[in-house]
Amino acid sequence: MSFHVITQAPARLNRSELAVPGSAPQMFEKAAASEADVIFLDLEDAVAPDDKAQARKNVIRALNEIDWGKKTMSVRINGLDTHYMYRDVVDVVEQAGERLDLIMIPKVGTAADVYAVDMLVTQIEDAKGYRKRIGFEHIIETALGMQNVSAIAAASKRNESLHFGVADYAASTRARTTNIGGVNPDYAVLTDRLEDGSRAVHWGDMWHYALARLVVAARANGLRPLDGPFGDFNDPEGYRAAAKRAAVLGCEGKWAIHPSQIALANEVMSPSEAEVTRAKRILEAMEKAAAEGKGAVSLDGRLIDYASIRQAEVLVQKARQIAG
Ligand code: GLV
Ligand code: MG
């Protein structure tokens, strides 16, 4: 291990993160009763310009008056390039800061963006005498944000998570798609000619690099990496496949832009019983190996060693966290 110690963000369950428009208060109670681990009340892209002020009021009221139980509550503020943003922060933190766990910052581009919001939130918290510190979640969804993702991840002690905002990322990088997430048949390779002269097409995942880059920056700074939206809420199979790819890369959760996606995210982002059982067997086998003075042994015909302990512990700790 490096001599550099990575401080981990507070351990929160973040398998599913439900997006709820701040302009749709009729959805709030249902969201509060859902199985989502985290809810973000949106003041940004799901809210039309004319509704911004009312949405802000709805969100403040909802944070103060609705029983959200043990859910982690977040508010997505508007971007730093808009004039809505300062009032989002000032009004929401001043008037509902005690029930707010996280602020989600969209389209964050540089470490200085994080610094600016940190400064503002710190002043408000101090003025109000809040004892709890509000954490930050950042959506990496522009070319600039992806270029600076490591600096952004390290920019504040409030940072808790990085989210891949695939829709805005596609727009910012001018990717040729109008879908929100998912695969694209044009991102494919052709095999060499098969025996019958035909060629098979293998679709690729055009988001692989971006998501993998984000996971590395998040983990190197002790933050949770999360995959963002999957727009086609009538395609649970497609959602599950995207969530599985993200989970395999190291993501802890995925957004739900529709209530039907919450259960899918919770399921995919929880280690299966088989995975946990195997992880426990690895830990037992390594304990036995250590007692016999061995560093590496074989389990079910495969080599395991000290790195296997660290891998297995990740799964066992996650299962423990889910069990509560
Ligand atoms: C999320 O905000 C996205 O742009 O995908
Ligand atoms: Mg976006």
mmCIF file of C-alpha atoms and ligand atoms in Angstrom:
data_model
loop_
_atom_site.group_PDB
_atom_site.id
_atom_site.type_symbol
_atom_site.label_atom_id
_atom_site.label_comp_id
_atom_site.label_asym_id
_atom_site.label_seq_id
_atom_site.Cartn_x
_atom_site.Cartn_y
_atom_site.Cartn_z
ATOM 1 C CA MET A 1 0.000 0.000 0.000
ATOM 2 C CA SER A 2 1.037 3.581 -0.509
ATOM 3 C CA PHE A 3 2.054 5.644 2.518
ATOM 4 C CA HIS A 4 -0.807 7.947 1.473
ATOM 5 C CA VAL A 5 -3.914 7.086 3.469
ATOM 6 C CA ILE A 6 -7.239 7.477 1.646
ATOM 7 C CA THR A 7 -9.929 8.926 3.898
ATOM 8 C CA GLN A 8 -13.231 7.254 3.109
ATOM 9 C CA ALA A 9 -16.466 9.227 2.741
ATOM 10 C CA PRO A 10 -19.132 8.452 5.362
ATOM 11 C CA ALA A 11 -20.447 4.939 4.735
ATOM 12 C CA ARG A 12 -23.927 5.366 3.286
ATOM 13 C CA LEU A 13 -25.955 2.812 1.428
ATOM 14 C CA ASN A 14 -26.273 4.264 -2.071
ATOM 15 C CA ARG A 15 -27.437 1.389 -4.283
ATOM 16 C CA SER A 16 -30.327 3.350 -5.754
ATOM 17 C CA GLU A 17 -30.669 7.107 -6.089
ATOM 18 C CA LEU A 18 -34.152 8.256 -7.040
ATOM 19 C CA ALA A 19 -34.554 11.471 -9.043
ATOM 20 C CA VAL A 20 -37.687 13.436 -8.142
ATOM 21 C CA PRO A 21 -38.498 16.743 -9.884
ATOM 22 C CA GLY A 22 -38.897 19.568 -7.382
ATOM 23 C CA SER A 23 -41.775 20.823 -9.520
ATOM 24 C CA ALA A 24 -43.776 17.616 -8.954
ATOM 25 C CA PRO A 25 -44.764 17.674 -5.256
ATOM 26 C CA GLN A 26 -47.452 15.070 -5.932
ATOM 27 C CA MET A 27 -44.593 12.542 -6.274
ATOM 28 C CA PHE A 28 -42.929 13.320 -2.947
ATOM 29 C CA GLU A 29 -44.939 11.055 -0.599
ATOM 30 C CA LYS A 30 -44.580 8.082 -2.922
ATOM 31 C CA ALA A 31 -40.836 8.695 -3.109
ATOM 32 C CA ALA A 32 -40.608 8.885 0.691
ATOM 33 C CA ALA A 33 -42.355 5.505 0.955
ATOM 34 C CA SER A 34 -40.133 3.887 -1.691
ATOM 35 C CA GLU A 35 -37.171 1.572 -1.182
ATOM 36 C CA ALA A 36 -34.669 4.077 -2.614
ATOM 37 C CA ASP A 37 -31.513 4.451 -0.526
ATOM 38 C CA VAL A 38 -31.000 8.080 -1.576
ATOM 39 C CA ILE A 39 -33.441 10.592 -3.038
ATOM 40 C CA PHE A 40 -32.446 13.731 -4.849
ATOM 41 C CA LEU A 41 -35.037 16.444 -5.191
ATOM 42 C CA ASP A 42 -34.247 18.134 -8.460
ATOM 43 C CA LEU A 43 -34.085 21.865 -9.049
ATOM 44 C CA GLU A 44 -32.095 21.515 -12.280
ATOM 45 C CA ASP A 45 -32.874 19.810 -15.570
ATOM 46 C CA ALA A 46 -36.262 18.276 -14.728
ATOM 47 C CA VAL A 47 -37.603 21.731 -13.849
ATOM 48 C CA ALA A 48 -38.614 24.311 -16.475
ATOM 49 C CA PRO A 49 -37.184 27.850 -16.042
ATOM 50 C CA ASP A 50 -40.577 29.319 -15.140
ATOM 51 C CA ASP A 51 -41.036 26.733 -12.381
ATOM 52 C CA LYS A 52 -37.629 27.140 -10.699
ATOM 53 C CA ALA A 53 -38.744 29.453 -7.894
ATOM 54 C CA GLN A 54 -41.808 27.373 -7.033
ATOM 55 C CA ALA A 55 -39.799 24.130 -7.180
ATOM 56 C CA ARG A 56 -37.344 25.584 -4.661
ATOM 57 C CA LYS A 57 -40.219 26.377 -2.300
ATOM 58 C CA ASN A 58 -41.683 22.887 -2.779
ATOM 59 C CA VAL A 59 -38.343 21.278 -1.964
ATOM 60 C CA ILE A 60 -37.816 23.335 1.187
ATOM 61 C CA ARG A 61 -41.300 22.512 2.375
ATOM 62 C CA ALA A 62 -40.921 18.831 1.553
ATOM 63 C CA LEU A 63 -37.630 18.534 3.417
ATOM 64 C CA ASN A 64 -39.168 20.122 6.505
ATOM 65 C CA GLU A 65 -42.601 18.533 6.473
ATOM 66 C CA ILE A 66 -42.445 15.071 4.913
ATOM 67 C CA ASP A 67 -41.272 12.094 6.950
ATOM 68 C CA TRP A 68 -38.414 10.763 4.801
ATOM 69 C CA GLY A 69 -37.517 8.140 7.400
ATOM 70 C CA LYS A 70 -33.892 7.102 7.304
ATOM 71 C CA LYS A 71 -33.397 8.053 3.686
ATOM 72 C CA THR A 72 -30.400 10.077 2.663
ATOM 73 C CA MET A 73 -31.777 13.313 1.227
ATOM 74 C CA SER A 74 -30.109 15.353 -1.458
ATOM 75 C CA VAL A 75 -31.042 18.378 -3.564
ATOM 76 C CA ARG A 76 -29.694 18.886 -7.071
ATOM 77 C CA ILE A 77 -28.995 22.582 -7.391
ATOM 78 C CA ASN A 78 -28.677 24.400 -10.697
ATOM 79 C CA GLY A 79 -25.292 24.749 -12.379
ATOM 80 C CA LEU A 80 -22.780 27.400 -11.404
ATOM 81 C CA ASP A 81 -23.283 29.069 -14.777
ATOM 82 C CA THR A 82 -26.906 29.959 -13.954
ATOM 83 C CA HIS A 83 -28.338 32.689 -11.751
ATOM 84 C CA TYR A 84 -30.570 30.129 -10.000
ATOM 85 C CA MET A 85 -27.711 28.427 -8.251
ATOM 86 C CA TYR A 86 -26.855 30.904 -5.473
ATOM 87 C CA ARG A 87 -30.467 31.122 -4.373
ATOM 88 C CA ASP A 88 -30.844 27.330 -4.510
ATOM 89 C CA VAL A 89 -27.983 27.016 -2.049
ATOM 90 C CA VAL A 90 -28.886 29.978 0.172
ATOM 91 C CA ASP A 91 -32.607 29.254 0.432
ATOM 92 C CA VAL A 92 -32.423 25.463 0.721
ATOM 93 C CA VAL A 93 -29.543 25.343 3.193
ATOM 94 C CA GLU A 94 -30.846 28.234 5.301
ATOM 95 C CA GLN A 95 -34.404 26.983 5.423
ATOM 96 C CA ALA A 96 -34.032 23.188 5.313
ATOM 97 C CA GLY A 97 -30.360 22.532 5.980
ATOM 98 C CA GLU A 98 -30.951 20.358 9.020
ATOM 99 C CA ARG A 99 -32.789 17.645 7.044
ATOM 100 C CA LEU A 100 -30.469 17.897 4.068
ATOM 101 C CA ASP A 101 -27.666 15.332 3.901
ATOM 102 C CA LEU A 102 -26.176 16.103 0.500
ATOM 103 C CA ILE A 103 -26.070 18.714 -2.227
ATOM 104 C CA MET A 104 -25.739 17.418 -5.768
ATOM 105 C CA ILE A 105 -23.710 19.721 -8.003
ATOM 106 C CA PRO A 106 -24.407 19.234 -11.717
ATOM 107 C CA LYS A 107 -21.986 19.858 -14.582
ATOM 108 C CA VAL A 108 -19.107 20.476 -12.213
ATOM 109 C CA GLY A 109 -16.106 21.332 -14.360
ATOM 110 C CA THR A 110 -13.200 22.306 -12.130
ATOM 111 C CA ALA A 111 -12.040 22.032 -8.529
ATOM 112 C CA ALA A 112 -12.760 25.765 -8.210
ATOM 113 C CA ASP A 113 -16.468 25.065 -8.822
ATOM 114 C CA VAL A 114 -16.456 22.807 -5.769
ATOM 115 C CA TYR A 115 -14.540 25.404 -3.759
ATOM 116 C CA ALA A 116 -17.129 28.069 -4.565
ATOM 117 C CA VAL A 117 -20.080 25.986 -3.363
ATOM 118 C CA ASP A 118 -18.111 24.804 -0.321
ATOM 119 C CA MET A 119 -17.425 28.406 0.673
ATOM 120 C CA LEU A 120 -21.081 29.367 0.365
ATOM 121 C CA VAL A 121 -22.384 26.304 2.241
ATOM 122 C CA THR A 122 -19.797 26.761 5.003
ATOM 123 C CA GLN A 123 -20.852 30.357 5.586
ATOM 124 C CA ILE A 124 -24.525 29.415 5.786
ATOM 125 C CA GLU A 125 -23.919 26.451 8.089
ATOM 126 C CA ASP A 126 -21.795 28.590 10.405
ATOM 127 C CA ALA A 127 -24.289 31.447 10.418
ATOM 128 C CA LYS A 128 -27.126 29.061 11.230
ATOM 129 C CA GLY A 129 -25.086 27.177 13.811
ATOM 130 C CA TYR A 130 -25.681 23.774 12.168
ATOM 131 C CA ARG A 131 -23.553 21.066 13.682
ATOM 132 C CA LYS A 132 -23.922 18.554 10.860
ATOM 133 C CA ARG A 133 -21.915 19.192 7.683
ATOM 134 C CA ILE A 134 -23.687 18.730 4.353
ATOM 135 C CA GLY A 135 -21.867 16.437 1.912
ATOM 136 C CA PHE A 136 -21.407 16.917 -1.834
ATOM 137 C CA GLU A 137 -22.219 14.644 -4.740
ATOM 138 C CA HIS A 138 -20.847 15.690 -8.106
ATOM 139 C CA ILE A 139 -22.207 14.844 -11.511
ATOM 140 C CA ILE A 140 -19.366 14.367 -13.959
ATOM 141 C CA GLU A 141 -21.176 15.096 -17.197
ATOM 142 C CA THR A 142 -19.049 17.405 -19.300
ATOM 143 C CA ALA A 143 -15.783 16.983 -21.132
ATOM 144 C CA LEU A 144 -14.271 19.571 -18.773
ATOM 145 C CA GLY A 145 -15.491 17.699 -15.694
ATOM 146 C CA MET A 146 -14.110 14.425 -17.012
ATOM 147 C CA GLN A 147 -10.772 16.060 -17.828
ATOM 148 C CA ASN A 148 -10.573 17.395 -14.257
ATOM 149 C CA VAL A 149 -12.264 14.500 -12.501
ATOM 150 C CA SER A 150 -9.336 13.712 -10.179
ATOM 151 C CA ALA A 151 -8.975 17.326 -9.023
ATOM 152 C CA ILE A 152 -12.738 17.584 -8.505
ATOM 153 C CA ALA A 153 -12.751 14.368 -6.466
ATOM 154 C CA ALA A 154 -10.057 15.801 -4.185
ATOM 155 C CA ALA A 155 -11.471 19.326 -3.955
ATOM 156 C CA SER A 156 -13.417 19.252 -0.685
ATOM 157 C CA LYS A 157 -13.783 17.329 2.554
ATOM 158 C CA ARG A 158 -17.509 17.420 1.863
ATOM 159 C CA ASN A 159 -17.157 15.216 -1.218
ATOM 160 C CA GLU A 160 -18.955 11.891 -0.950
ATOM 161 C CA SER A 161 -19.683 10.621 -4.445
ATOM 162 C CA LEU A 162 -19.161 11.031 -8.182
ATOM 163 C CA HIS A 163 -22.001 10.317 -10.616
ATOM 164 C CA PHE A 164 -21.768 9.676 -14.334
ATOM 165 C CA GLY A 165 -24.295 11.924 -16.090
ATOM 166 C CA VAL A 166 -24.450 10.154 -19.396
ATOM 167 C CA ALA A 167 -26.967 12.455 -21.140
ATOM 168 C CA ASP A 168 -25.118 15.719 -20.635
ATOM 169 C CA TYR A 169 -21.809 13.933 -21.155
ATOM 170 C CA ALA A 170 -23.008 12.803 -24.572
ATOM 171 C CA ALA A 171 -24.042 16.367 -25.403
ATOM 172 C CA SER A 172 -20.800 17.859 -24.141
ATOM 173 C CA THR A 173 -18.569 15.418 -26.003
ATOM 174 C CA ARG A 174 -20.870 15.611 -29.066
ATOM 175 C CA ALA A 175 -21.367 11.883 -29.030
ATOM 176 C CA ARG A 176 -23.731 10.822 -31.798
ATOM 177 C CA THR A 177 -26.658 9.626 -29.738
ATOM 178 C CA THR A 178 -29.869 11.054 -28.403
ATOM 179 C CA ASN A 179 -30.508 8.170 -25.981
ATOM 180 C CA ILE A 180 -29.949 8.527 -22.250
ATOM 181 C CA GLY A 181 -27.459 5.734 -21.580
ATOM 182 C CA GLY A 182 -27.627 2.258 -23.036
ATOM 183 C CA VAL A 183 -25.827 0.881 -26.041
ATOM 184 C CA ASN A 184 -25.544 2.079 -29.616
ATOM 185 C CA PRO A 185 -25.348 -0.289 -32.613
ATOM 186 C CA ASP A 186 -22.869 2.049 -34.303
ATOM 187 C CA TYR A 187 -20.365 1.444 -31.519
ATOM 188 C CA ALA A 188 -19.418 -2.024 -32.642
ATOM 189 C CA VAL A 189 -16.646 -4.135 -34.129
ATOM 190 C CA LEU A 190 -16.890 -6.647 -36.937
ATOM 191 C CA THR A 191 -15.263 -10.028 -36.580
ATOM 192 C CA ASP A 192 -13.097 -11.446 -39.382
ATOM 193 C CA ARG A 193 -15.001 -13.458 -41.952
ATOM 194 C CA LEU A 194 -16.571 -16.595 -40.519
ATOM 195 C CA GLU A 195 -16.575 -19.936 -42.393
ATOM 196 C CA ASP A 196 -19.746 -19.052 -44.301
ATOM 197 C CA GLY A 197 -18.224 -15.716 -45.361
ATOM 198 C CA SER A 198 -20.393 -13.607 -43.068
ATOM 199 C CA ARG A 199 -19.087 -11.346 -40.326
ATOM 200 C CA ALA A 200 -20.502 -11.112 -36.797
ATOM 201 C CA VAL A 201 -21.152 -7.749 -35.145
ATOM 202 C CA HIS A 202 -20.115 -7.272 -31.509
ATOM 203 C CA TRP A 203 -21.684 -4.264 -29.878
ATOM 204 C CA GLY A 204 -19.446 -2.368 -27.501
ATOM 205 C CA ASP A 205 -20.218 -0.179 -24.500
ATOM 206 C CA MET A 206 -19.504 3.372 -25.634
ATOM 207 C CA TRP A 207 -19.540 4.613 -22.007
ATOM 208 C CA HIS A 208 -16.922 2.225 -20.730
ATOM 209 C CA TYR A 209 -13.984 4.617 -20.674
ATOM 210 C CA ALA A 210 -15.894 7.427 -18.996
ATOM 211 C CA LEU A 211 -17.355 5.252 -16.287
ATOM 212 C CA ALA A 212 -14.083 3.450 -15.594
ATOM 213 C CA ARG A 213 -12.264 6.808 -15.411
ATOM 214 C CA LEU A 214 -14.818 8.101 -12.922
ATOM 215 C CA VAL A 215 -14.583 4.960 -10.761
ATOM 216 C CA VAL A 216 -10.806 5.344 -10.468
ATOM 217 C CA ALA A 217 -11.020 9.030 -9.486
ATOM 218 C CA ALA A 218 -13.740 8.296 -6.947
ATOM 219 C CA ARG A 219 -12.030 5.341 -5.313
ATOM 220 C CA ALA A 220 -8.609 7.036 -5.232
ATOM 221 C CA ASN A 221 -10.259 9.741 -3.132
ATOM 222 C CA GLY A 222 -12.443 7.544 -0.929
ATOM 223 C CA LEU A 223 -15.692 8.497 -2.712
ATOM 224 C CA ARG A 224 -18.611 6.381 -3.945
ATOM 225 C CA PRO A 225 -18.823 6.042 -7.744
ATOM 226 C CA LEU A 226 -22.351 5.873 -9.173
ATOM 227 C CA ASP A 227 -23.758 5.321 -12.614
ATOM 228 C CA GLY A 228 -26.370 7.881 -13.650
ATOM 229 C CA PRO A 229 -29.610 7.627 -15.589
ATOM 230 C CA PHE A 230 -30.980 5.024 -17.979
ATOM 231 C CA GLY A 231 -33.713 6.765 -19.906
ATOM 232 C CA ASP A 232 -35.805 3.884 -21.266
ATOM 233 C CA PHE A 233 -37.858 2.986 -18.200
ATOM 234 C CA ASN A 234 -39.786 0.415 -20.258
ATOM 235 C CA ASP A 235 -36.630 -1.650 -20.669
ATOM 236 C CA PRO A 236 -35.803 -3.289 -17.334
ATOM 237 C CA GLU A 237 -33.516 -5.769 -19.067
ATOM 238 C CA GLY A 238 -31.454 -2.963 -20.583
ATOM 239 C CA TYR A 239 -31.365 -1.180 -17.227
ATOM 240 C CA ARG A 240 -30.236 -4.325 -15.435
ATOM 241 C CA ALA A 241 -27.463 -4.921 -17.989
ATOM 242 C CA ALA A 242 -26.197 -1.323 -17.644
ATOM 243 C CA ALA A 243 -26.329 -1.548 -13.834
ATOM 244 C CA LYS A 244 -24.442 -4.839 -13.887
ATOM 245 C CA ARG A 245 -21.677 -3.377 -16.041
ATOM 246 C CA ALA A 246 -21.388 -0.473 -13.605
ATOM 247 C CA ALA A 247 -21.387 -2.766 -10.556
ATOM 248 C CA VAL A 248 -18.698 -4.979 -12.062
ATOM 249 C CA LEU A 249 -16.487 -1.907 -12.605
ATOM 250 C CA GLY A 250 -16.874 -0.891 -8.944
ATOM 251 C CA CYS A 251 -19.897 1.419 -8.862
ATOM 252 C CA GLU A 252 -21.962 1.348 -5.685
ATOM 253 C CA GLY A 253 -25.229 2.428 -7.201
ATOM 254 C CA LYS A 254 -27.251 3.693 -10.107
ATOM 255 C CA TRP A 255 -29.887 6.358 -10.543
ATOM 256 C CA ALA A 256 -33.551 5.554 -10.820
ATOM 257 C CA ILE A 257 -35.354 8.073 -13.015
ATOM 258 C CA HIS A 258 -38.571 6.076 -12.567
ATOM 259 C CA PRO A 259 -39.817 4.270 -9.442
ATOM 260 C CA SER A 260 -39.726 0.923 -11.308
ATOM 261 C CA GLN A 261 -35.922 1.201 -11.512
ATOM 262 C CA ILE A 262 -35.412 1.348 -7.726
ATOM 263 C CA ALA A 263 -35.825 -2.384 -7.107
ATOM 264 C CA LEU A 264 -33.609 -3.169 -10.106
ATOM 265 C CA ALA A 265 -30.810 -0.971 -8.770
ATOM 266 C CA ASN A 266 -31.106 -2.347 -5.228
ATOM 267 C CA GLU A 267 -31.010 -5.890 -6.551
ATOM 268 C CA VAL A 268 -28.041 -5.474 -8.890
ATOM 269 C CA MET A 269 -26.022 -3.337 -6.478
ATOM 270 C CA SER A 270 -26.399 -5.813 -3.588
ATOM 271 C CA PRO A 271 -23.961 -8.723 -3.643
ATOM 272 C CA SER A 272 -25.790 -12.012 -4.253
ATOM 273 C CA GLU A 273 -25.916 -14.741 -1.611
ATOM 274 C CA ALA A 274 -23.601 -16.871 -3.741
ATOM 275 C CA GLU A 275 -21.016 -14.054 -3.933
ATOM 276 C CA VAL A 276 -21.152 -13.454 -0.178
ATOM 277 C CA THR A 277 -20.890 -17.172 0.574
ATOM 278 C CA ARG A 278 -17.838 -17.488 -1.662
ATOM 279 C CA ALA A 279 -16.278 -14.386 -0.077
ATOM 280 C CA LYS A 280 -16.770 -15.865 3.395
ATOM 281 C CA ARG A 281 -15.222 -19.141 2.270
ATOM 282 C CA ILE A 282 -12.192 -17.206 0.955
ATOM 283 C CA LEU A 283 -11.781 -15.469 4.319
ATOM 284 C CA GLU A 284 -12.036 -18.800 6.163
ATOM 285 C CA ALA A 285 -9.578 -20.479 3.818
ATOM 286 C CA MET A 286 -7.092 -17.616 4.187
ATOM 287 C CA GLU A 287 -7.423 -17.670 7.974
ATOM 288 C CA LYS A 288 -6.604 -21.354 7.921
ATOM 289 C CA ALA A 289 -3.696 -20.712 5.527
ATOM 290 C CA ALA A 290 -2.304 -17.991 7.812
ATOM 291 C CA ALA A 291 -2.494 -20.352 10.807
ATOM 292 C CA GLU A 292 -0.455 -22.853 8.774
ATOM 293 C CA GLY A 293 2.063 -20.147 7.821
ATOM 294 C CA LYS A 294 0.976 -20.044 4.153
ATOM 295 C CA GLY A 295 0.343 -16.876 2.132
ATOM 296 C CA ALA A 296 -1.392 -18.420 -0.862
ATOM 297 C CA VAL A 297 -3.554 -21.522 -1.168
ATOM 298 C CA SER A 298 -6.018 -23.013 -3.588
ATOM 299 C CA LEU A 299 -9.778 -22.892 -3.173
ATOM 300 C CA ASP A 300 -12.010 -24.797 -5.625
ATOM 301 C CA GLY A 301 -9.000 -25.248 -7.880
ATOM 302 C CA ARG A 302 -8.154 -21.509 -8.022
ATOM 303 C CA LEU A 303 -5.348 -19.564 -6.413
ATOM 304 C CA ILE A 304 -6.242 -17.200 -3.599
ATOM 305 C CA ASP A 305 -3.850 -14.958 -1.652
ATOM 306 C CA TYR A 306 -3.790 -11.801 0.474
ATOM 307 C CA ALA A 307 -5.369 -9.728 -2.337
ATOM 308 C CA SER A 308 -8.291 -12.190 -2.240
ATOM 309 C CA ILE A 309 -8.860 -11.247 1.408
ATOM 310 C CA ARG A 310 -9.226 -7.582 0.446
ATOM 311 C CA GLN A 311 -11.605 -8.440 -2.411
ATOM 312 C CA ALA A 312 -13.696 -10.731 -0.191
ATOM 313 C CA GLU A 313 -13.866 -8.149 2.592
ATOM 314 C CA VAL A 314 -15.416 -5.602 0.208
ATOM 315 C CA LEU A 315 -18.313 -7.990 -0.452
ATOM 316 C CA VAL A 316 -18.778 -9.096 3.149
ATOM 317 C CA GLN A 317 -18.727 -5.501 4.418
ATOM 318 C CA LYS A 318 -21.273 -4.469 1.794
ATOM 319 C CA ALA A 319 -23.581 -7.356 2.816
ATOM 320 C CA ARG A 320 -23.254 -6.262 6.451
ATOM 321 C CA GLN A 321 -24.068 -2.655 5.531
ATOM 322 C CA ILE A 322 -27.193 -3.757 3.652
ATOM 323 C CA ALA A 323 -28.304 -5.969 6.558
ATOM 324 C CA GLY A 324 -28.149 -2.740 8.593
HETATM 325 C C1 GLV B 1 -27.698 13.571 -15.738
HETATM 326 O O1 GLV B 1 -27.813 14.641 -15.221
HETATM 327 C C2 GLV B 1 -27.345 13.398 -17.106
HETATM 328 O O2 GLV B 1 -27.139 14.427 -17.778
HETATM 329 O O3 GLV B 1 -27.261 12.247 -17.553
HETATM 330 MG MG MG B 2 -27.306 16.238 -16.592
#
